[in-house]
Short mmCIF file of C-alpha atoms in Angstrom, two decimals:
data_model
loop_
_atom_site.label_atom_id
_atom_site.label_comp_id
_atom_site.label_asym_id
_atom_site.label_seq_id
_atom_site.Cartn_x
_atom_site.Cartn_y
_atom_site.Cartn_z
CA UNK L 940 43.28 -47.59 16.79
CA UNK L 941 43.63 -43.95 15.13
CA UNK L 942 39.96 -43.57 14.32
CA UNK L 943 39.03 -44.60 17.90
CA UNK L 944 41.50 -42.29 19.10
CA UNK L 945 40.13 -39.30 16.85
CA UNK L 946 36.46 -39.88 17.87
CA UNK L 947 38.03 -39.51 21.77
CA UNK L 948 40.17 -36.36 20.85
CA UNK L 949 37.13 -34.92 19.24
CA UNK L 950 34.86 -35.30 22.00
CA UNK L 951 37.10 -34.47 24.90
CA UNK L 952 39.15 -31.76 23.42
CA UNK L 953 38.96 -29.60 25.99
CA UNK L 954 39.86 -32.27 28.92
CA UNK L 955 42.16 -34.55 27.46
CA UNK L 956 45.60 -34.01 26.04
CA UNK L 957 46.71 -36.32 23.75
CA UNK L 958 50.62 -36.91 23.21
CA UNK L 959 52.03 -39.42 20.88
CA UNK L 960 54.97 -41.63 21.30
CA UNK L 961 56.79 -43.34 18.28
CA UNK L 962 58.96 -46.01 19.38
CA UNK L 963 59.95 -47.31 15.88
CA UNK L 964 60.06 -51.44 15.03
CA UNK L 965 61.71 -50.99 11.50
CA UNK L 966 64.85 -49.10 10.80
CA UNK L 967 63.13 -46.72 7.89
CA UNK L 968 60.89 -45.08 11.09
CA UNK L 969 63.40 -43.96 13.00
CA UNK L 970 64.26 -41.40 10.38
CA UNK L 971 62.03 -37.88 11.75
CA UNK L 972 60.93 -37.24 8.15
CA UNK L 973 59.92 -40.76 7.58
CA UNK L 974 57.33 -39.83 10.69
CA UNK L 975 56.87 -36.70 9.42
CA UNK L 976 55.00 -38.27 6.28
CA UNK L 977 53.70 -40.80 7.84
CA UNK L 978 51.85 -38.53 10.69
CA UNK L 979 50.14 -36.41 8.12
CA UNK L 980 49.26 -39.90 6.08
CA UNK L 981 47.90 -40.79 8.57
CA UNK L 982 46.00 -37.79 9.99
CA UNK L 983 47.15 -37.60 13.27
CA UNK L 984 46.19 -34.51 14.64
CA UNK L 985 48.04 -34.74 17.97
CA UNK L 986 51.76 -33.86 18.42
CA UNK L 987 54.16 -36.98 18.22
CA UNK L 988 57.62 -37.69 19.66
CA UNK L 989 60.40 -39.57 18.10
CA UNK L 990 61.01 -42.14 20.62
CA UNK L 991 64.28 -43.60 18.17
CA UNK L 992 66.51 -44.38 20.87
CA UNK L 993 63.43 -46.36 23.08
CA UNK L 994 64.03 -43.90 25.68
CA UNK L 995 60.00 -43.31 27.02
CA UNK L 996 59.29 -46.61 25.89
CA UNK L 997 61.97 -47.84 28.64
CA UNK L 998 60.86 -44.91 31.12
CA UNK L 999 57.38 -46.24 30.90
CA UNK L 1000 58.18 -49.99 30.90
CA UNK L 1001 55.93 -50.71 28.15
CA UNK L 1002 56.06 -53.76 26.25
CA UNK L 1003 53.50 -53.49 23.42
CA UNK L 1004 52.50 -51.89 20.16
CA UNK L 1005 50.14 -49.78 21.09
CA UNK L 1006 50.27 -48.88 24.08
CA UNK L 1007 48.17 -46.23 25.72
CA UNK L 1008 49.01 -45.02 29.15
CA UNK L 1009 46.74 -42.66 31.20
CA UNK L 1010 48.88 -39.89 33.22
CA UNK L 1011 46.38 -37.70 35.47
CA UNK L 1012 46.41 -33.62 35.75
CA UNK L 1013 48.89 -33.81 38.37
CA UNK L 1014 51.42 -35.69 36.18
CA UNK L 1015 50.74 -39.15 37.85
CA UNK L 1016 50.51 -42.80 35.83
CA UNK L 1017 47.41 -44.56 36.47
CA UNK L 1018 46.52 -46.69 33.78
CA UNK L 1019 48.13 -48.66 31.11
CA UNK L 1020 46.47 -50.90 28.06
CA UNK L 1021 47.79 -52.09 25.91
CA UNK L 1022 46.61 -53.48 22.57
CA UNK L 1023 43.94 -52.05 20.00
CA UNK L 1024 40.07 -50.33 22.09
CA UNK L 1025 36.88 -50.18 21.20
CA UNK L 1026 35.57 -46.34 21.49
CA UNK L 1027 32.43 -47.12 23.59
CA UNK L 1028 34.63 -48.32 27.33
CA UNK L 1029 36.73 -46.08 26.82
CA UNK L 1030 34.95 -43.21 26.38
CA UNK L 1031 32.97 -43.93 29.87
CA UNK L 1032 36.32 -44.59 31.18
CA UNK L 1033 37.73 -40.79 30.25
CA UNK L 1034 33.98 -39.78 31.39
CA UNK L 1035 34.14 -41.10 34.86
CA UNK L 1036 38.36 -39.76 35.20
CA UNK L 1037 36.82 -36.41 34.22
CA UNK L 1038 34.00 -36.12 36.50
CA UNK L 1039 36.37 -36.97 39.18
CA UNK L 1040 39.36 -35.03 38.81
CA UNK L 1041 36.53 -31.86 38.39
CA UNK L 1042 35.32 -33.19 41.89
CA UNK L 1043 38.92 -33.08 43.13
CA UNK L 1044 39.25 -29.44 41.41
CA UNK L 1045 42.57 -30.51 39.82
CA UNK L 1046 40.73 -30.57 36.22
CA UNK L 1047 42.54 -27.36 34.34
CA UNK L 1048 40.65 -26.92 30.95
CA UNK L 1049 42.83 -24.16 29.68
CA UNK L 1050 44.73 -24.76 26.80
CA UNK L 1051 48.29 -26.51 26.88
CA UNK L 1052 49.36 -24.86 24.48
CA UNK L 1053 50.02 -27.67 22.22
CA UNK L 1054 51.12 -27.07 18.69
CA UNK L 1055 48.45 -27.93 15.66
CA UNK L 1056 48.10 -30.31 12.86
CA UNK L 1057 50.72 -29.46 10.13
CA UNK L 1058 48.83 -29.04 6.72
CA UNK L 1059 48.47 -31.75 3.92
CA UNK L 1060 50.57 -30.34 0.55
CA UNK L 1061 48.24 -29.11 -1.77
CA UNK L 1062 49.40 -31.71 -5.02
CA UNK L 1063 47.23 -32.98 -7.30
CA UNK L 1064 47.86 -36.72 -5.79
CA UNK L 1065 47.93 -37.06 -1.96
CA UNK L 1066 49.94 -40.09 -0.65
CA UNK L 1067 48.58 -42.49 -3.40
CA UNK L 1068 48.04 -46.00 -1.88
CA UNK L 1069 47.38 -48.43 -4.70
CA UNK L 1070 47.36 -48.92 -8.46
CA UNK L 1071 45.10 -51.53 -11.17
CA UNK L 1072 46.74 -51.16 -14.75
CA UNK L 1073 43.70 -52.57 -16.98
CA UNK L 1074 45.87 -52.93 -19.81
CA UNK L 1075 43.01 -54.17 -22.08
CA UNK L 1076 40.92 -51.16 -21.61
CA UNK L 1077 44.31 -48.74 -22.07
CA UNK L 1078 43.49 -47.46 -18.27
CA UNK L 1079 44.88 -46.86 -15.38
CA UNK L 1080 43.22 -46.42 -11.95
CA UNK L 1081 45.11 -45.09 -8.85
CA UNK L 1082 43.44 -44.85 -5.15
CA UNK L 1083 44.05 -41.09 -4.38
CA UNK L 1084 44.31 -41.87 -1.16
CA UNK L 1085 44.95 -38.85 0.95
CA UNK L 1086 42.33 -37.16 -1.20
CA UNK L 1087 39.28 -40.00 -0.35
CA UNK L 1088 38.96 -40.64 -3.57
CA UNK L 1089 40.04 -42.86 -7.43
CA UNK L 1090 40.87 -41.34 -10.27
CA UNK L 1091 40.68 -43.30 -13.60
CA UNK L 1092 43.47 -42.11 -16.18
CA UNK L 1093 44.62 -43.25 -19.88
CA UNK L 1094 48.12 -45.43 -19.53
CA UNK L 1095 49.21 -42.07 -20.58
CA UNK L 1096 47.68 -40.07 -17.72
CA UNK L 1097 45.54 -38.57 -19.50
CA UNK L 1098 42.92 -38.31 -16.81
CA UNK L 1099 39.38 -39.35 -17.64
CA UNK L 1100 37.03 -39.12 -14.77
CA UNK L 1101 37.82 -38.94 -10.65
CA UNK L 1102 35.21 -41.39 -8.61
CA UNK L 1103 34.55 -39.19 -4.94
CA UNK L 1104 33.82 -36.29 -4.12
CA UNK L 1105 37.26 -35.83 -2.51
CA UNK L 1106 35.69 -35.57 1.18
CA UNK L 1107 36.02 -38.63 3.81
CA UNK L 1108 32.80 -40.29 4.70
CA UNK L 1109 31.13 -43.70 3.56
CA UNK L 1110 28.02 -42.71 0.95
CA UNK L 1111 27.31 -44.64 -2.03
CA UNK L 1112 25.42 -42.64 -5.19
CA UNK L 1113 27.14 -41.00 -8.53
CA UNK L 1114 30.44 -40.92 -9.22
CA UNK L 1115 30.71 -36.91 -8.48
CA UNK L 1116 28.73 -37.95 -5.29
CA UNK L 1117 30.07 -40.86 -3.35
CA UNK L 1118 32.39 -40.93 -0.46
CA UNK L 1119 35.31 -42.52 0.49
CA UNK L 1120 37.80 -42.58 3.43
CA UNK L 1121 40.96 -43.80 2.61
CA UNK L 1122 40.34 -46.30 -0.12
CA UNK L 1123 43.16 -48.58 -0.94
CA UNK L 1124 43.42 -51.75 -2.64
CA UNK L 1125 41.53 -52.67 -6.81
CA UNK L 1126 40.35 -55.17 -8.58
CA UNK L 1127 38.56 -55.31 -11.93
CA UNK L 1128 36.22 -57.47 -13.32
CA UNK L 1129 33.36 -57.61 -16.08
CA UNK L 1130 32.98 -53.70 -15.84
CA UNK L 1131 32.73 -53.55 -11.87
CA UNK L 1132 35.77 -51.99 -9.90
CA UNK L 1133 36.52 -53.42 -6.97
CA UNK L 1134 37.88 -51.08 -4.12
CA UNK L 1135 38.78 -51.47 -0.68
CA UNK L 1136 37.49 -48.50 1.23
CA UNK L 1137 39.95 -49.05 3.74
CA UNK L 1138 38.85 -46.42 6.92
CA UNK L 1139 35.53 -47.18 6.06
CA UNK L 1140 36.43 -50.99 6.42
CA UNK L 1141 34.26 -51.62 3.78
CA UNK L 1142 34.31 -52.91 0.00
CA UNK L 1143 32.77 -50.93 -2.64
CA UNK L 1144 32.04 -51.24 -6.22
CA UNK L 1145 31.94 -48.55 -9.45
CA UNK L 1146 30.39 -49.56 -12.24
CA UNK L 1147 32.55 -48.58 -14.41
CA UNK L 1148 29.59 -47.98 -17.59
CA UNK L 1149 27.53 -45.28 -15.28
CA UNK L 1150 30.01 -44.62 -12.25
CA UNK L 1151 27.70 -45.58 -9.74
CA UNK L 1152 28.75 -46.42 -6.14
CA UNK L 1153 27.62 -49.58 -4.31
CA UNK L 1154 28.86 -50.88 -0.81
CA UNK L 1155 28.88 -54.92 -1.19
CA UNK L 1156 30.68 -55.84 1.81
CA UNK L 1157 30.72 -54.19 5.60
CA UNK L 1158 28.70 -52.66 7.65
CA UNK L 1159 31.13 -48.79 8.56
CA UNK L 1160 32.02 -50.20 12.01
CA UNK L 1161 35.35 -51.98 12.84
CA UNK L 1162 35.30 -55.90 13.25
CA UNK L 1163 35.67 -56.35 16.99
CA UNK L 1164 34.44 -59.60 17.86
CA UNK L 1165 34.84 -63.35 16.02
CA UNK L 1166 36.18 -63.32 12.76
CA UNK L 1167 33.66 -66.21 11.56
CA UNK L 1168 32.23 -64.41 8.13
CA UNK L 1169 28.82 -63.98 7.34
CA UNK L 1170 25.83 -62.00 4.66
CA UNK L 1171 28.45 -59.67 3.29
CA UNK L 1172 26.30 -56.53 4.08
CA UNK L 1173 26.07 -57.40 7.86
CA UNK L 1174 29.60 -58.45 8.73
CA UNK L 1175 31.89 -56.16 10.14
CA UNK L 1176 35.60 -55.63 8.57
CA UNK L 1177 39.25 -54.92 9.73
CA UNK L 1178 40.64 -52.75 7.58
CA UNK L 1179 40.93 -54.06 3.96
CA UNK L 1180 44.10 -53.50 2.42
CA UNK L 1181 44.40 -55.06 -1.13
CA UNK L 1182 42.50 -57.22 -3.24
CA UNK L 1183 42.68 -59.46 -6.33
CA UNK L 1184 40.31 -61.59 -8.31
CA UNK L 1185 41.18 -65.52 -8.85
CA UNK L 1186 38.63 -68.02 -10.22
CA UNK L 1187 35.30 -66.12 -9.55
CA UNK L 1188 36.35 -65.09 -5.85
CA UNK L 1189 37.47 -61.70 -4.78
CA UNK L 1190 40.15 -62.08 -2.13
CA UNK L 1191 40.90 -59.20 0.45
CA UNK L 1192 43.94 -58.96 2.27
CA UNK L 1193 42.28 -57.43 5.80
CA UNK L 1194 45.53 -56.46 7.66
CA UNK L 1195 43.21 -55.58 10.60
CA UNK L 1196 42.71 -58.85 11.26
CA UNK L 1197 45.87 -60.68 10.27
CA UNK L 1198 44.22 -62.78 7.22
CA UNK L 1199 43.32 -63.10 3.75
CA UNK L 1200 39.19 -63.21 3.41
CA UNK L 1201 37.51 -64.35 0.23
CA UNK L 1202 34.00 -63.18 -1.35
CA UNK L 1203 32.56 -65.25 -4.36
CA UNK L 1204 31.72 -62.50 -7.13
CA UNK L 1205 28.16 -61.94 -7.14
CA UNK L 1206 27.32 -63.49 -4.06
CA UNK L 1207 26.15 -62.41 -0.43
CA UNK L 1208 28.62 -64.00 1.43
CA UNK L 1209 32.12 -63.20 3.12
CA UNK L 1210 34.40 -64.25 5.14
CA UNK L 1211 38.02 -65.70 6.23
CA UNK L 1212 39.76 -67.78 3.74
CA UNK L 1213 43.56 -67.85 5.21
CA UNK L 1214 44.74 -67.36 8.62
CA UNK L 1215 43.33 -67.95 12.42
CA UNK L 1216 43.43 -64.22 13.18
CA UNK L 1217 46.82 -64.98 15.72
CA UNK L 1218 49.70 -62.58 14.59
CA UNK L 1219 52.69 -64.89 13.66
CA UNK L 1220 54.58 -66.41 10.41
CA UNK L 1221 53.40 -69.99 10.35
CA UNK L 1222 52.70 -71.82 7.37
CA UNK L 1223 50.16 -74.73 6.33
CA UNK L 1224 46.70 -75.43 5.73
CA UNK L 1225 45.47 -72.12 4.90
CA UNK L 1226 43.20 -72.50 7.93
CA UNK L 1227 45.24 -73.27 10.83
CA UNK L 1228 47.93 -70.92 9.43
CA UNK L 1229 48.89 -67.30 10.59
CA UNK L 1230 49.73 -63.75 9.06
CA UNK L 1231 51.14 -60.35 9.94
CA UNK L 1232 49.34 -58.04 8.70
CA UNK L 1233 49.21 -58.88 5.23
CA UNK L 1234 48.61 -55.65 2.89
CA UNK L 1235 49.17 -56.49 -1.04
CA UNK L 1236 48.09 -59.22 -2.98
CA UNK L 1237 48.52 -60.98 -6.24
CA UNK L 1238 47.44 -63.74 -8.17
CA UNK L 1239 48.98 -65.79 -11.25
CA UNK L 1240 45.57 -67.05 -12.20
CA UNK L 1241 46.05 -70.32 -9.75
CA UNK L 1242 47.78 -69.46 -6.68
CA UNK L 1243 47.73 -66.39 -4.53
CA UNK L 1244 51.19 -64.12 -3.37
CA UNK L 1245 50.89 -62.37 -0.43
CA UNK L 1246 53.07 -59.18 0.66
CA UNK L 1247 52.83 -60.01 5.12
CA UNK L 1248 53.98 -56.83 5.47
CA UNK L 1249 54.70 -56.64 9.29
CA UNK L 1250 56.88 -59.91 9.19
CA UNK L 1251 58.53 -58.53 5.99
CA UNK L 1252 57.76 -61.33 3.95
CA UNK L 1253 56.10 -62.80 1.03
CA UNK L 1254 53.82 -65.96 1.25
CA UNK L 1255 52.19 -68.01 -1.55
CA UNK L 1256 49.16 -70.09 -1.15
CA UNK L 1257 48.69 -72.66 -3.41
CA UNK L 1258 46.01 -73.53 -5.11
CA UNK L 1259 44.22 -70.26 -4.35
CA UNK L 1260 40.88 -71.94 -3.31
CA UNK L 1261 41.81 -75.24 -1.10
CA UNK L 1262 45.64 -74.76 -0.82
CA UNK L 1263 48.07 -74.12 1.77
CA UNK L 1264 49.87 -71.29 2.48
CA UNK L 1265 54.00 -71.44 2.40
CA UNK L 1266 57.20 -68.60 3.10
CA UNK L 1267 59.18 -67.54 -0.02
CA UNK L 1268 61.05 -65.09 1.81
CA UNK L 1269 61.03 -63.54 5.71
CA UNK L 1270 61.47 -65.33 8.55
CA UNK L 1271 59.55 -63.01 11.19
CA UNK L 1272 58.28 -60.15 12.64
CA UNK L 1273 61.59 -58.96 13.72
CA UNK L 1274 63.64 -59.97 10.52
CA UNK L 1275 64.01 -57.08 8.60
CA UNK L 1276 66.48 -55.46 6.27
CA UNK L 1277 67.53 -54.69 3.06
CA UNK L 1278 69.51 -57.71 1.43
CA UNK L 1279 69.29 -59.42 -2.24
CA UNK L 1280 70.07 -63.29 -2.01
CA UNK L 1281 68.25 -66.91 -2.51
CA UNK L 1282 65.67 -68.01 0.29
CA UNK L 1283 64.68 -67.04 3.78
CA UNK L 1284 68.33 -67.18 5.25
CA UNK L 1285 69.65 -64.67 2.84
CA UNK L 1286 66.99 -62.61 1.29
CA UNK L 1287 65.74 -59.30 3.81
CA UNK L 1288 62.66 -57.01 3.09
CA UNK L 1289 61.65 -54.32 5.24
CA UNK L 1290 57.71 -53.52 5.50
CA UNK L 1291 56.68 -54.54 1.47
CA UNK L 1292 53.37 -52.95 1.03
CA UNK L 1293 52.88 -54.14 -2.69
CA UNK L 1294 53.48 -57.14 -4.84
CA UNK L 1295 52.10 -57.78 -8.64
CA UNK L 1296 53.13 -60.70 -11.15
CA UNK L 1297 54.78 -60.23 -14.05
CA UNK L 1298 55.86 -62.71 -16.37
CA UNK L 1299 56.78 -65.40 -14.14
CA UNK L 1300 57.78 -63.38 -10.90
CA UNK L 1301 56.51 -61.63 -8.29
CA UNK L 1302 57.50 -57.93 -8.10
CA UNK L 1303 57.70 -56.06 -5.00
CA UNK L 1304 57.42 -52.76 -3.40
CA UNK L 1305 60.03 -52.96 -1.18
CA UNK L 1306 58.31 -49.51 1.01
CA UNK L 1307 60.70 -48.76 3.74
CA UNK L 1308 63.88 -49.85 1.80
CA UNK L 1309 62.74 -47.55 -1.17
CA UNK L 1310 63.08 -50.10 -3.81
CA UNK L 1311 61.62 -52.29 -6.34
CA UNK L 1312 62.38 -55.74 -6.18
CA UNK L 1313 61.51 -58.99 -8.29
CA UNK L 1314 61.31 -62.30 -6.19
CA UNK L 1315 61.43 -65.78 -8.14
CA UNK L 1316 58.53 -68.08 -6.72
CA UNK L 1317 60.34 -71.36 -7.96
CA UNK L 1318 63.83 -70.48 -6.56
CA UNK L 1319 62.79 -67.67 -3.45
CA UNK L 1320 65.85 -65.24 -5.69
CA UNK L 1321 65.43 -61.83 -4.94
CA UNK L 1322 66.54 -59.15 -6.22
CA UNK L 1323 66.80 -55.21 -6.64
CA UNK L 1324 64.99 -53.58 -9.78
CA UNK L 1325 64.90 -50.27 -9.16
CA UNK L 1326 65.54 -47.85 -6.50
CA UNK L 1327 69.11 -47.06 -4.60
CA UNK L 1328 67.79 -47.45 -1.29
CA UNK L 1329 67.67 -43.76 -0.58
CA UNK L 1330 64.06 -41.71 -0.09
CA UNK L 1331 63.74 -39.44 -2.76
CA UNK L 1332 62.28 -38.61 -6.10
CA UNK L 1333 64.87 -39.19 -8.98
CA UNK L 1334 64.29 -40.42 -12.68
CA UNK L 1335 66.62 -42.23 -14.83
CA UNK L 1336 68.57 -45.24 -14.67
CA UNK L 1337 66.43 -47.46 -12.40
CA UNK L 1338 69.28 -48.91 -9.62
CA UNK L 1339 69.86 -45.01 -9.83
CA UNK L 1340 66.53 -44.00 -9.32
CA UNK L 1341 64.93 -42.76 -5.52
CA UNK L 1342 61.91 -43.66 -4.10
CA UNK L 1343 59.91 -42.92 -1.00
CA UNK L 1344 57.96 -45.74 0.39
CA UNK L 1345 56.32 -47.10 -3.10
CA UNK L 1346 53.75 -48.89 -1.48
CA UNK L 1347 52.02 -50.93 -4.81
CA UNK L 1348 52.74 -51.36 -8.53
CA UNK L 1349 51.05 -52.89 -11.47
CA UNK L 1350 52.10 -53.68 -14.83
CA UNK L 1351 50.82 -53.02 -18.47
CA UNK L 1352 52.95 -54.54 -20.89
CA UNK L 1353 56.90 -53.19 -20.07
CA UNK L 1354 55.71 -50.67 -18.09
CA UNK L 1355 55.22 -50.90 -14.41
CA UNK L 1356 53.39 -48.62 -12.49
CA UNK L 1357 54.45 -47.19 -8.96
CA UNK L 1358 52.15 -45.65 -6.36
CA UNK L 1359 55.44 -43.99 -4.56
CA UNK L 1360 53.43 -42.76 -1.95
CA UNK L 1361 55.18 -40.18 -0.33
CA UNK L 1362 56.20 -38.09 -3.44
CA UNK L 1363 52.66 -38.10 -3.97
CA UNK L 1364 53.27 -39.09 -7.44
CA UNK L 1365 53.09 -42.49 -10.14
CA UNK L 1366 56.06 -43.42 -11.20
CA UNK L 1367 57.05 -45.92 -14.10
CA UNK L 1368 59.65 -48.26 -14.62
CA UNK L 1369 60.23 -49.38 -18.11
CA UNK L 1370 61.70 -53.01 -18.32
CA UNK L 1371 62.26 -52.67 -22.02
CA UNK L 1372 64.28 -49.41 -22.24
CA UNK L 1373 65.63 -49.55 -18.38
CA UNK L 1374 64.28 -46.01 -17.45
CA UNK L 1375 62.24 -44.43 -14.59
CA UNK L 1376 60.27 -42.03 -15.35
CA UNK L 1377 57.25 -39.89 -13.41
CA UNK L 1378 54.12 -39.85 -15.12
CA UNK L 1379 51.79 -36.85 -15.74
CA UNK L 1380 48.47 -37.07 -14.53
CA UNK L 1381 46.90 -34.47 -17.06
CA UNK L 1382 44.30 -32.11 -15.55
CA UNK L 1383 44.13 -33.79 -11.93
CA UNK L 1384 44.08 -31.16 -9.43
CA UNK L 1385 43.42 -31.38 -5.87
CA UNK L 1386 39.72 -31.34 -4.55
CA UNK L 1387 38.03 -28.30 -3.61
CA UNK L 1388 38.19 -27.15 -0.19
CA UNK L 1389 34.90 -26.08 -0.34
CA UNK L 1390 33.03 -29.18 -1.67
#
């Protein structure tokens, strides 16, 4: 709902006031800092309260994520959705409660005072989403998220070459050239990048040979209506998260919509693979099944793993193409934590953004417990990596090392990669020597202001 919500603030800056409330689901947001970071991921450019104690959300009986409640210039409650909005009704809607409060001359459009948008930090990497290790070609490529753009380094970090011009927008063209807004999840194949342009709920390609820009899937607007697929280039998507490539078929986690959607490489065609759209944990046929907002994916060359991220679990489904789709760990949207064990009953996750496979395992990024984790498909055993459960930025000995919210990894031989998002940094765990380490993106620098 936030880019809805911007295109409102924009246009009725001077009328409306907009306030936000966090009333947190997961333990890791009721932290201030953890909102802190995640306000200017985000972009939010209105002031928020910490809600931790569910005090407003009580005062206001509300019973939803989101919720938007309408309070009038004299400090009176008279509307309530609640639920994601399309811009168009609700932009006659503030319209017509404009025009009539000017009528009633109660409409005040002095300033209120309220305090401005806190700065990004000016670092070279700006709340990195994603990573794709392509340990054949010896590179690494990491979706600079806060800055709209990739940036394709040696495993070393040597940089080589940054797709986008660093401003949001949705352009294809030269590498130097094209626009992004918030790209997230990769996938490589036969010299094309795959990337999920996430706020542009679209999927792009680079060839990687000339760096050239191409939008294959999604039309720039926000899927609204059926989720029934369609010609790639006219079907509307929610939000793509992650991808991965499995047999031919590009597979998109689209946490927007609750499901997993598959694209045949090459072809014209996309649409839902796993999932009914409904927001729940159920498993079996991949069709009649349901998600919560899945946001990482992985693939062991015949079955998929999927990080759910807002039931904190992970979900297989197996065989990728036909198969059904079954729980390794989590057992709902409220079952949440941060506990090592064997299956469902024991094993807690809270919010895992990232998952990659790695010699017989899935590994996890475990984002609001701080952690690395490594999950056993056969036997659902899970258990801690790296991290000691404490936000921070720490090298060394990994159950020694800090985090804050890693939110993907990959993996190039011993090494595993870590987009830890809110250090704005790449970190790498090496199996073979035990040892965390930050890596050094050579020469990466932030993107001109004035491009």
């Amino acid at each position: 709902m936030l880019p809805q919500l911007r295109r409102l603030e924009r246009k009725w800056h001077d009328e409306v006031a907009v306030i936000g409330v966090h009333s947190p689901k997961f333990i890791s947001e009721q932290d201030t800092e953890s909102v802190r970071q995640a306000i200017l991921r985000l972009n939010v450019g209105h002031p928020v309260v910490n809600d931790r104690d569910f005090r407003v959300w009580q005062a206001y009986a509300v019973r939803a994520w989101p919720t938007l409640l309408f309070i009038d210039p004299r400090g009176k409650v008279i509307g309530k959705h609640e639920g994601e909005f399309p811009f168009e009704p609700f932009d006659r809607l503030i319209g017509e409660m404009v025009a009539e409060f000017e009528t009633a001359g109660v409409l005040d459009r002095r300033s209120l005072g309220l305090p401005g948008q806190e700065p990004a930090p000016l670092t070279p990497l700006l709340f990195p989403g994603k990573l794709l290790a392509d340990e054949a070609g010896g590179r690494l490529f990491v979706t600079d998220t806060g800055h709209h753009r990739i940036v394709e380094a040696g495993l070393d970090g040597d940089v080589r070459r940054i797709i986008g011009c660093g401003k949001p927008g949705l352009g294809d063209g030269a590498a130097e050239e094209a626009f992004f807004n918030q790209p997230q999840g990769l996938a490589i194949a036969d010299g094309t990048l795959y990337v999920a342009d996430t706020e542009n709920h679209v999927l792009r390609t680079v060839d990687l040979a000339t760096g050239r820009v191409r939008t294959i899937a999604g039309t720039g607007q926000q899927l609204a209506g059926e989720r029934v697929g369609g010609p790639a280039r006219r079907t509307a998507l929610s939000s793509p998260w992650d991808l991965t490539i499995s047999g031919g078929v590009l597979y998109v986690a689209m946490a927007g919509t609750h499901q997993v959607w598959a694209m045949p490489l090459g072809g014209d065609w996309i649409g839902p693979h796993t999932g009914t759209g409904r927001e729940a944990l159920e498993d079996g046929p991949r069709q009649q099944a349901a998600m919560n907002q899945p946001s990482g994916l992985t693939t062991d060359g015949v079955r998929l793993y999927v990080a759910d991220s807002e039931a904190s679990a992970i979900r297989m489904i197996e065989p990728a193409l036909e198969g059904v789709i079954r729980t390794i760990v989590g057992e709902g949207l409220f079952e949440f934590g941060d506990r090592d064990g064997i299956g469902p009953a024991e094993v807690r996750l809270q919010h895992p953004l990232g998952v990659a496979w790695h010699a017989g395992a899935v590994l996890i990024a475990d984002t609001y417990n701080h952690k690395i984790k490594r999950l056993d498909p056969g036997t659902a055993e899970c258990r801690t990596i790296a991290g000691d459960g404490k936000p921070g930025q720490q090298d060394g000995e990994p159950l020694l090392a800090r985090f804050s919210e890693p939110s993907s990894l990959t993996v190039a031989g011993d090494r595993v990669f870590i987009a830890d998002t809110n250090n704005h940094a790449v970190r790498v765990l090496d199996l073979a020597r035990g040892h965390v380490s930050t890596l050094t993106l050579s020469g990466l620098t932030p993107p001109s202001p004035s491009r």
